[in-house]
Amino acid sequence: MPDHPAYQQILTALTDAGRPMRARDLCEALDLPILPKNTEGIRSKLKRLITRGILTEPGLFAQPGT
């Protein structure tokens, strides 16, 4: 798991939602303004979590098993 607390916030938001989400939806869940820099920043972190096997991307970003 990457050290930055944003990754834990992302995983918590996905767990709380209980469903796969888009990067934009995660920005809203994390109370970030819906701006391209925020959406792309979240998407970059999500992709990093996918490469580490922590998340999956079946069209939407999800924790395995959801």
Short mmCIF file of C-alpha atoms in Angstrom, two decimals:
data_model
loop_
_atom_site.label_atom_id
_atom_site.label_comp_id
_atom_site.label_asym_id
_atom_site.label_seq_id
_atom_site.Cartn_x
_atom_site.Cartn_y
_atom_site.Cartn_z
CA MET A 1 0.00 0.00 0.00
CA PRO A 2 1.39 3.43 -0.87
CA ASP A 3 2.21 5.59 2.16
CA HIS A 4 0.17 8.67 1.26
CA PRO A 5 -3.06 9.00 3.31
CA ALA A 6 -5.06 9.74 0.14
CA TYR A 7 -4.90 6.04 -0.74
CA GLN A 8 -6.53 5.06 2.54
CA GLN A 9 -9.21 7.73 1.99
CA ILE A 10 -9.92 6.29 -1.46
CA LEU A 11 -10.23 2.75 -0.12
CA THR A 12 -12.46 3.94 2.73
CA ALA A 13 -14.74 5.78 0.29
CA LEU A 14 -15.02 2.67 -1.91
CA THR A 15 -15.78 0.50 1.12
CA ASP A 16 -18.40 2.96 2.40
CA ALA A 17 -20.06 3.13 -1.03
CA GLY A 18 -20.11 -0.66 -1.35
CA ARG A 19 -20.09 -0.41 -5.13
CA PRO A 20 -17.67 0.33 -7.97
CA MET A 21 -17.16 4.05 -8.61
CA ARG A 22 -15.79 6.43 -11.22
CA ALA A 23 -12.95 8.82 -10.39
CA ARG A 24 -15.46 11.69 -10.50
CA ASP A 25 -17.71 9.91 -7.97
CA LEU A 26 -14.74 9.43 -5.68
CA CYS A 27 -13.92 13.15 -5.89
CA GLU A 28 -17.46 13.88 -4.72
CA ALA A 29 -17.21 11.28 -1.94
CA LEU A 30 -13.93 12.85 -0.79
CA ASP A 31 -15.40 16.38 -0.92
CA LEU A 32 -13.01 17.49 -3.65
CA PRO A 33 -14.14 20.04 -6.24
CA ILE A 34 -14.98 18.40 -9.56
CA LEU A 35 -12.05 19.84 -11.50
CA PRO A 36 -9.92 18.06 -14.09
CA LYS A 37 -6.81 18.25 -11.88
CA ASN A 38 -8.63 16.53 -8.99
CA THR A 39 -10.31 13.91 -11.16
CA GLU A 40 -7.05 13.07 -12.94
CA GLY A 41 -5.15 12.98 -9.64
CA ILE A 42 -7.65 10.51 -8.19
CA ARG A 43 -7.61 8.47 -11.41
CA SER A 44 -3.80 8.29 -11.24
CA LYS A 45 -3.95 7.01 -7.66
CA LEU A 46 -6.62 4.49 -8.62
CA LYS A 47 -4.47 3.19 -11.49
CA ARG A 48 -1.54 2.82 -9.07
CA LEU A 49 -3.76 0.75 -6.74
CA ILE A 50 -4.77 -1.42 -9.72
CA THR A 51 -1.15 -2.14 -10.65
CA ARG A 52 -0.54 -3.25 -7.06
CA GLY A 53 -3.54 -5.61 -7.16
CA ILE A 54 -5.49 -3.67 -4.51
CA LEU A 55 -8.29 -2.58 -6.87
CA THR A 56 -9.84 -3.86 -10.09
CA GLU A 57 -11.24 -1.91 -13.00
CA PRO A 58 -14.23 -3.65 -14.59
CA GLY A 59 -15.23 -0.36 -16.27
CA LEU A 60 -15.46 1.25 -12.84
CA PHE A 61 -12.91 1.18 -10.05
CA ALA A 62 -13.68 -1.42 -7.38
CA GLN A 63 -12.19 -3.47 -4.63
CA PRO A 64 -11.93 -7.14 -5.58
CA GLY A 65 -15.15 -8.97 -4.80
CA THR A 66 -17.47 -5.95 -5.14
#
